[in-house]
Amino acid sequence: MPINEIMQIEEGSEEQHYVAPRQKRQMDKKSMQPPLTPIIDVTFELLLYFLLTSTFRKDEGQIPASLPAAGGAASEAPPFRPIRIIIMPQGSLRDQVVYTVDNNPPTDKPEMLYAYLESRAKTGDPAEIPVLIKSDGFARWKFVVEAFNAAVRAQFKKIAFSGDGAG
Amino acid sequence: MAKKQITGSIQEVNLTPMIDSTFQLIIFFILTAQMASQELAKVSLPEPVKSMAIGADPDKPDQPTNLNNVTVNVVNKYGDSDDNRQMELAGKAECYQLGQNKIDAGNIEALTAAIKERKAQILSDKNIKNVKEGDIIVEIRADKDIVFQDIEPVMRAAAEAKINKMSMTALVDPEHRVKR
């Protein structure tokens, strides 16, 4: 008989051999466990889904500020001469920036900006000296936030934005 | 003899209802998560050097911290994705979003009206106790690449709505975390 035929008979054979009742009961007892495969399947599906779709949210917070009152509070003479921070964008894509703090040389480094502000904060009470941020209309928000953050870091409390876009 | 046959029979646990309920749960969580995240628009936030941003209390991360805040999201077309940004397009604000209310960028009247409406809602909300008009804060949650001239109208609208406190949303610096 060719080998293929033997294989077919063995695989497709539904011939039932006699199984003694005692032996059958023992066989039945072995299969008492509930099938865990579907649970594991679903669990892995879920795990994969969440791993692939989850994006870890970055930790965000608020930097508090004050706003100039509507209707031109600038007309009131401030008791202290305000510190002016001027933000000017640079580059064709305006992806760089130059900060100018009063008469200090312009800088593009946030740490330098902070150093200028900190040295000014030491000259008086930073809680009283107003800081006025004047940003060019085309400066990107991240640079405005950077300047504001530096002022808050230097302990200034009265920080405002000028009403006009360009400085 | 008959008793022995019963104890020997196969007792399979029917898993179909369990899988059904699991899928129901998945659908429920997906839908509720989406509804919750719709309030916070997708933006790529600025990350200043040694950020002074005050985040949620790490001991109580689920406690709401901004009940007094009128949050104005300023969104560009890229959302929270930082990949393949064209800087010219990223600089333009596409819309302002308050809660689920989206207002076209440039429509300052609608923005001012929406801020006033939200302010009135906060003042009349019985769940927020002891809130006065002066306690309300406009929170500007803007994309880092949007130009200042598209964000400045939010400040003007806030001033028009007589809100003189403002906060800016930025990423928290994990190494210099500012305590609440």
CSV table of C-alpha atoms in Angstrom, one decimal:
chain,number,residue,atom,x,y,z
A,1,MET,CA,0.0,0.0,0.0
A,2,PRO,CA,1.4,3.4,-0.9
A,3,ILE,CA,2.4,5.6,2.1
A,4,ASN,CA,-0.1,8.4,1.2
A,5,GLU,CA,-3.0,6.0,1.5
A,6,ILE,CA,-1.9,4.7,4.9
A,7,MET,CA,-1.7,8.4,6.1
A,8,GLN,CA,-5.2,9.1,4.8
A,9,ILE,CA,-6.7,6.1,6.6
A,10,GLU,CA,-5.0,7.0,9.8
A,11,GLU,CA,-5.9,10.7,9.8
A,12,GLY,CA,-9.5,10.4,8.5
A,13,SER,CA,-10.4,7.2,10.4
A,14,GLU,CA,-13.4,7.6,12.7
A,15,GLU,CA,-13.1,4.1,13.9
A,16,GLN,CA,-14.0,4.0,17.6
A,17,HIS,CA,-12.3,1.6,19.8
A,18,TYR,CA,-14.0,0.1,22.8
A,19,VAL,CA,-13.2,2.1,25.9
A,20,ALA,CA,-14.1,0.6,29.2
A,21,PRO,CA,-16.5,2.7,31.4
A,22,ARG,CA,-14.0,3.1,34.2
A,23,GLN,CA,-11.4,4.3,31.8
A,24,LYS,CA,-14.0,6.7,30.2
A,25,ARG,CA,-14.8,8.3,33.5
A,26,GLN,CA,-11.1,8.9,34.2
A,27,MET,CA,-10.8,10.5,30.7
A,28,ASP,CA,-13.9,12.8,31.5
A,29,LYS,CA,-12.4,13.9,34.8
A,30,LYS,CA,-9.3,15.1,33.1
A,31,SER,CA,-11.3,17.6,30.9
A,32,MET,CA,-13.1,19.3,33.9
A,33,GLN,CA,-11.0,22.5,33.6
A,34,PRO,CA,-12.7,25.4,31.9
A,35,PRO,CA,-11.0,26.5,28.6
A,36,LEU,CA,-8.9,29.5,29.4
A,37,THR,CA,-7.8,30.1,25.9
A,38,PRO,CA,-10.5,32.6,24.9
A,39,ILE,CA,-9.9,34.6,28.1
A,40,ILE,CA,-6.2,34.8,27.4
A,41,ASP,CA,-7.0,35.7,23.7
A,42,VAL,CA,-9.2,38.6,24.7
A,43,THR,CA,-6.7,39.7,27.4
A,44,PHE,CA,-3.9,39.9,24.9
A,45,GLU,CA,-6.2,41.7,22.4
A,46,LEU,CA,-6.9,44.3,25.0
A,47,LEU,CA,-3.3,44.6,26.1
A,48,LEU,CA,-2.2,45.1,22.5
A,49,TYR,CA,-5.0,47.6,21.9
A,50,PHE,CA,-4.1,49.8,24.9
A,51,LEU,CA,-0.4,49.5,24.2
A,52,LEU,CA,-0.8,50.7,20.6
A,53,THR,CA,-3.4,53.4,21.2
A,54,SER,CA,-2.3,55.0,24.5
A,55,THR,CA,-0.3,58.1,24.4
A,56,PHE,CA,1.0,59.2,27.7
A,57,ARG,CA,-0.3,62.7,28.5
A,58,LYS,CA,2.3,65.1,29.4
A,59,ASP,CA,2.1,66.8,32.7
A,60,GLU,CA,0.8,70.3,32.2
A,61,GLY,CA,0.2,73.3,34.5
A,62,GLN,CA,-0.6,77.0,34.6
A,63,ILE,CA,1.7,80.0,35.0
A,64,PRO,CA,-0.4,82.7,36.6
A,65,ALA,CA,-0.3,86.3,35.2
A,66,SER,CA,-2.2,89.5,35.3
A,67,LEU,CA,-3.8,91.4,32.5
A,68,PRO,CA,-3.9,95.2,31.9
A,69,ALA,CA,-7.4,96.4,32.5
A,70,ALA,CA,-9.4,97.3,29.4
A,71,GLY,CA,-9.7,100.9,28.5
A,72,GLY,CA,-6.0,101.9,29.0
A,73,ALA,CA,-4.7,101.4,32.4
A,74,ALA,CA,-1.4,102.4,30.9
A,75,SER,CA,-2.4,106.1,31.3
A,76,GLU,CA,-2.1,105.7,35.0
A,77,ALA,CA,1.5,106.6,36.1
A,78,PRO,CA,3.0,103.5,37.7
A,79,PRO,CA,4.9,104.1,40.9
A,80,PHE,CA,7.9,102.3,39.6
A,81,ARG,CA,9.4,102.5,36.1
A,82,PRO,CA,8.4,99.2,34.5
A,83,ILE,CA,10.9,96.7,33.1
A,84,ARG,CA,10.3,96.2,29.4
A,85,ILE,CA,10.9,92.9,27.7
A,86,ILE,CA,10.8,93.2,23.9
A,87,ILE,CA,10.4,90.0,21.9
A,88,MET,CA,11.4,90.1,18.3
A,89,PRO,CA,11.3,87.0,16.0
A,90,GLN,CA,14.3,86.1,13.9
A,91,GLY,CA,14.9,83.9,10.8
A,92,SER,CA,12.8,83.4,7.7
A,93,LEU,CA,10.6,80.9,9.6
A,94,ARG,CA,10.6,83.1,12.7
A,95,ASP,CA,11.7,80.1,14.6
A,96,GLN,CA,14.3,82.0,16.6
A,97,VAL,CA,14.0,85.0,18.8
A,98,VAL,CA,15.8,87.9,20.4
A,99,TYR,CA,14.8,89.2,23.8
A,100,THR,CA,15.7,92.7,24.9
A,101,VAL,CA,15.4,93.8,28.5
A,102,ASP,CA,15.6,97.6,28.8
A,103,ASN,CA,19.1,98.7,27.8
A,104,ASN,CA,20.8,95.3,28.1
A,105,PRO,CA,22.3,93.8,25.0
A,106,PRO,CA,19.8,91.6,23.2
A,107,THR,CA,20.0,87.8,23.8
A,108,ASP,CA,18.4,84.7,22.4
A,109,LYS,CA,19.1,82.6,25.5
A,110,PRO,CA,16.3,82.2,28.1
A,111,GLU,CA,18.9,81.8,30.9
A,112,MET,CA,20.5,85.1,29.9
A,113,LEU,CA,17.0,86.8,29.9
A,114,TYR,CA,16.5,85.4,33.4
A,115,ALA,CA,19.9,86.6,34.5
A,116,TYR,CA,19.0,90.2,33.4
A,117,LEU,CA,15.6,90.0,35.1
A,118,GLU,CA,17.1,88.6,38.3
A,119,SER,CA,19.7,91.4,38.5
A,120,ARG,CA,16.9,93.9,38.1
A,121,ALA,CA,14.8,92.2,40.8
A,122,LYS,CA,17.7,92.7,43.2
A,123,THR,CA,17.5,96.5,42.8
A,124,GLY,CA,14.1,96.7,44.4
A,125,ASP,CA,11.0,94.7,45.5
A,126,PRO,CA,10.2,92.4,42.6
A,127,ALA,CA,6.6,92.2,43.9
A,128,GLU,CA,6.2,95.9,43.2
A,129,ILE,CA,8.2,96.5,40.0
A,130,PRO,CA,6.0,96.0,37.0
A,131,VAL,CA,7.2,94.0,34.0
A,132,LEU,CA,5.8,94.8,30.6
A,133,ILE,CA,6.2,92.2,27.9
A,134,LYS,CA,6.0,93.7,24.4
A,135,SER,CA,5.9,91.0,21.7
A,136,ASP,CA,6.0,91.3,18.0
A,137,GLY,CA,2.9,90.0,16.4
A,138,PHE,CA,4.8,87.3,14.6
A,139,ALA,CA,6.7,86.0,17.6
A,140,ARG,CA,5.7,82.4,18.4
A,141,TRP,CA,3.8,81.7,21.6
A,142,LYS,CA,6.6,79.5,23.0
A,143,PHE,CA,8.9,82.5,23.1
A,144,VAL,CA,6.3,84.7,24.8
A,145,VAL,CA,5.7,82.0,27.4
A,146,GLU,CA,9.5,81.7,27.8
A,147,ALA,CA,9.8,85.4,28.6
A,148,PHE,CA,6.9,85.3,31.0
A,149,ASN,CA,8.2,82.2,32.7
A,150,ALA,CA,11.6,84.0,33.2
A,151,ALA,CA,9.8,86.9,34.8
A,152,VAL,CA,7.9,84.7,37.2
A,153,ARG,CA,11.1,82.8,38.0
A,154,ALA,CA,12.7,86.1,38.9
A,155,GLN,CA,9.9,86.6,41.5
A,156,PHE,CA,8.1,89.4,39.6
A,157,LYS,CA,4.4,89.6,40.4
A,158,LYS,CA,3.1,92.4,38.3
A,159,ILE,CA,3.6,91.2,34.8
A,160,ALA,CA,1.5,92.5,31.9
A,161,PHE,CA,1.4,92.4,28.2
A,162,SER,CA,1.4,95.6,26.1
A,163,GLY,CA,-1.8,96.3,24.2
A,164,ASP,CA,0.1,96.7,20.9
A,165,GLY,CA,1.5,93.8,19.0
A,166,ALA,CA,4.8,95.1,17.8
A,167,GLY,CA,7.2,96.7,20.2
B,1,MET,CA,-25.0,4.0,38.9
B,2,ALA,CA,-26.9,6.9,37.4
B,3,LYS,CA,-25.5,9.3,40.1
B,4,LYS,CA,-22.0,8.3,39.1
B,5,GLN,CA,-22.7,9.2,35.4
B,6,ILE,CA,-23.8,12.8,36.4
B,7,THR,CA,-20.7,13.5,38.4
B,8,GLY,CA,-18.5,12.2,35.6
B,9,SER,CA,-20.0,14.4,32.9
B,10,ILE,CA,-18.0,17.4,31.5
B,11,GLN,CA,-18.9,20.7,33.2
B,12,GLU,CA,-17.7,23.5,30.9
B,13,VAL,CA,-18.0,27.2,32.0
B,14,ASN,CA,-19.8,29.2,29.3
B,15,LEU,CA,-17.5,32.1,28.6
B,16,THR,CA,-19.6,33.8,25.9
B,17,PRO,CA,-21.4,36.2,28.4
B,18,MET,CA,-18.1,37.1,30.0
B,19,ILE,CA,-16.5,38.0,26.7
B,20,ASP,CA,-19.7,39.9,25.7
B,21,SER,CA,-19.6,42.0,28.9
B,22,THR,CA,-15.9,42.6,28.4
B,23,PHE,CA,-16.5,44.1,25.0
B,24,GLN,CA,-19.3,46.2,26.5
B,25,LEU,CA,-16.9,47.5,29.0
B,26,ILE,CA,-14.3,48.3,26.4
B,27,ILE,CA,-16.8,50.3,24.3
B,28,PHE,CA,-18.0,52.1,27.4
B,29,PHE,CA,-14.5,53.2,28.4
B,30,ILE,CA,-13.5,54.2,24.9
B,31,LEU,CA,-16.6,56.4,24.5
B,32,THR,CA,-16.3,58.1,27.9
B,33,ALA,CA,-12.6,58.7,27.5
B,34,GLN,CA,-13.2,60.4,24.1
B,35,MET,CA,-16.0,62.5,25.6
B,36,ALA,CA,-13.7,63.6,28.5
B,37,SER,CA,-10.8,64.5,26.2
B,38,GLN,CA,-12.9,66.5,23.8
B,39,GLU,CA,-13.0,69.3,26.5
B,40,LEU,CA,-9.2,69.6,26.3
B,41,ALA,CA,-8.2,70.4,22.8
B,42,LYS,CA,-5.1,68.8,21.3
B,43,VAL,CA,-2.3,71.2,21.4
B,44,SER,CA,1.5,71.0,21.6
B,45,LEU,CA,2.2,73.1,24.7
B,46,PRO,CA,5.3,75.3,25.2
B,47,GLU,CA,8.0,73.9,27.5
B,48,PRO,CA,9.9,76.9,29.0
B,49,VAL,CA,13.3,76.5,30.6
B,50,LYS,CA,12.8,75.7,34.3
B,51,SER,CA,9.1,75.9,33.9
B,52,MET,CA,7.2,77.7,36.7
B,53,ALA,CA,3.9,76.0,35.6
B,54,ILE,CA,2.0,74.7,38.6
B,55,GLY,CA,0.6,71.3,37.8
B,56,ALA,CA,-2.0,69.2,39.6
B,57,ASP,CA,-1.1,68.1,43.1
B,58,PRO,CA,0.8,64.8,42.7
B,59,ASP,CA,-0.9,63.5,45.8
B,60,LYS,CA,-4.3,64.3,44.4
B,61,PRO,CA,-3.9,64.0,40.6
B,62,ASP,CA,-7.7,63.6,40.1
B,63,GLN,CA,-8.7,66.7,42.0
B,64,PRO,CA,-9.9,69.5,39.7
B,65,THR,CA,-7.6,72.5,40.0
B,66,ASN,CA,-9.2,74.9,37.6
B,67,LEU,CA,-12.8,75.3,38.6
B,68,ASN,CA,-12.5,79.1,38.4
B,69,ASN,CA,-10.8,79.0,35.0
B,70,VAL,CA,-12.2,79.9,31.7
B,71,THR,CA,-10.0,77.8,29.5
B,72,VAL,CA,-9.5,79.1,26.0
B,73,ASN,CA,-7.7,76.6,23.8
B,74,VAL,CA,-6.0,78.1,20.7
B,75,VAL,CA,-5.5,75.4,18.2
B,76,ASN,CA,-3.7,75.1,14.9
B,77,LYS,CA,-4.1,72.5,12.2
B,78,TYR,CA,-1.5,70.1,13.7
B,79,GLY,CA,-3.1,69.5,17.0
B,80,ASP,CA,-0.7,67.8,19.5
B,81,SER,CA,1.5,66.3,16.7
B,82,ASP,CA,5.1,67.7,16.5
B,83,ASP,CA,5.9,65.7,13.3
B,84,ASN,CA,6.3,67.3,9.9
B,85,ARG,CA,5.1,70.7,11.0
B,86,GLN,CA,5.3,73.4,8.4
B,87,MET,CA,6.1,76.5,10.5
B,88,GLU,CA,4.1,78.9,8.3
B,89,LEU,CA,0.9,76.8,8.8
B,90,ALA,CA,1.7,75.9,12.4
B,91,GLY,CA,1.8,79.7,13.2
B,92,LYS,CA,-1.8,80.2,12.3
B,93,ALA,CA,-4.6,79.7,14.8
B,94,GLU,CA,-7.4,77.6,13.3
B,95,CYS,CA,-9.9,78.0,16.1
B,96,TYR,CA,-10.5,79.0,19.7
B,97,GLN,CA,-12.1,76.3,21.8
B,98,LEU,CA,-14.0,76.8,25.0
B,99,GLY,CA,-15.2,73.5,26.3
B,100,GLN,CA,-16.7,71.9,23.2
B,101,ASN,CA,-17.6,75.2,21.7
B,102,LYS,CA,-15.3,75.9,18.7
B,103,ILE,CA,-15.0,79.5,17.4
B,104,ASP,CA,-13.3,80.4,14.2
B,105,ALA,CA,-10.1,82.3,14.7
B,106,GLY,CA,-10.7,86.0,14.0
B,107,ASN,CA,-14.3,86.0,15.3
B,108,ILE,CA,-13.5,88.1,18.3
B,109,GLU,CA,-17.1,89.0,19.0
B,110,ALA,CA,-18.1,85.4,19.3
B,111,LEU,CA,-15.0,84.7,21.5
B,112,THR,CA,-15.8,87.6,23.8
B,113,ALA,CA,-19.5,86.4,24.1
B,114,ALA,CA,-18.3,82.9,24.8
B,115,ILE,CA,-15.9,84.0,27.5
B,116,LYS,CA,-18.7,86.2,29.1
B,117,GLU,CA,-21.1,83.2,29.0
B,118,ARG,CA,-18.6,80.8,30.6
B,119,LYS,CA,-17.9,83.4,33.3
B,120,ALA,CA,-21.6,83.7,34.1
B,121,GLN,CA,-21.8,80.0,34.2
B,122,ILE,CA,-19.0,79.7,36.7
B,123,LEU,CA,-20.5,82.5,38.9
B,124,SER,CA,-23.9,80.8,38.9
B,125,ASP,CA,-22.6,77.3,39.4
B,126,LYS,CA,-23.7,76.1,42.9
B,127,ASN,CA,-20.9,73.4,43.0
B,128,ILE,CA,-18.2,76.0,43.0
B,129,LYS,CA,-18.3,77.7,46.4
B,130,ASN,CA,-17.3,81.2,47.3
B,131,VAL,CA,-16.3,82.3,43.9
B,132,LYS,CA,-16.3,86.1,43.2
B,133,GLU,CA,-16.0,87.9,40.0
B,134,GLY,CA,-12.4,88.8,40.7
B,135,ASP,CA,-11.4,85.2,41.2
B,136,ILE,CA,-12.1,84.2,37.7
B,137,ILE,CA,-9.1,83.5,35.6
B,138,VAL,CA,-8.7,83.2,31.8
B,139,GLU,CA,-6.4,80.3,31.0
B,140,ILE,CA,-4.8,80.5,27.6
B,141,ARG,CA,-3.9,77.0,26.5
B,142,ALA,CA,-2.3,77.7,23.1
B,143,ASP,CA,-0.1,75.8,20.8
B,144,LYS,CA,3.6,76.7,21.1
B,145,ASP,CA,4.1,77.6,17.4
B,146,ILE,CA,1.1,80.0,17.0
B,147,VAL,CA,2.1,83.6,16.5
B,148,PHE,CA,1.3,86.2,19.2
B,149,GLN,CA,-1.0,88.2,17.0
B,150,ASP,CA,-3.4,85.2,16.8
B,151,ILE,CA,-3.4,84.9,20.6
B,152,GLU,CA,-3.5,88.5,21.6
B,153,PRO,CA,-7.2,88.7,20.7
B,154,VAL,CA,-7.9,86.2,23.6
B,155,MET,CA,-6.3,88.7,26.0
B,156,ARG,CA,-8.3,91.5,24.6
B,157,ALA,CA,-11.5,89.5,24.8
B,158,ALA,CA,-10.8,88.6,28.4
B,159,ALA,CA,-10.2,92.2,29.3
B,160,GLU,CA,-13.5,93.1,27.6
B,161,ALA,CA,-15.2,90.4,29.6
B,162,LYS,CA,-13.7,92.2,32.7
B,163,ILE,CA,-11.4,89.3,33.7
B,164,ASN,CA,-8.1,90.7,34.8
B,165,LYS,CA,-6.4,87.5,35.9
B,166,MET,CA,-4.7,85.3,33.3
B,167,SER,CA,-2.7,82.1,33.3
B,168,MET,CA,-0.8,80.4,30.6
B,169,THR,CA,-0.7,76.6,30.2
B,170,ALA,CA,2.8,75.1,29.8
B,171,LEU,CA,4.4,71.8,30.4
B,172,VAL,CA,5.6,71.2,34.0
B,173,ASP,CA,9.3,70.7,34.5
B,174,PRO,CA,9.5,67.4,36.4
B,175,GLU,CA,12.9,68.3,37.9
B,176,HIS,CA,11.9,71.7,39.1
B,177,ARG,CA,8.3,71.1,40.0
B,178,VAL,CA,6.6,74.1,41.5
B,179,LYS,CA,4.5,73.3,44.5
B,180,ARG,CA,0.9,74.4,44.7
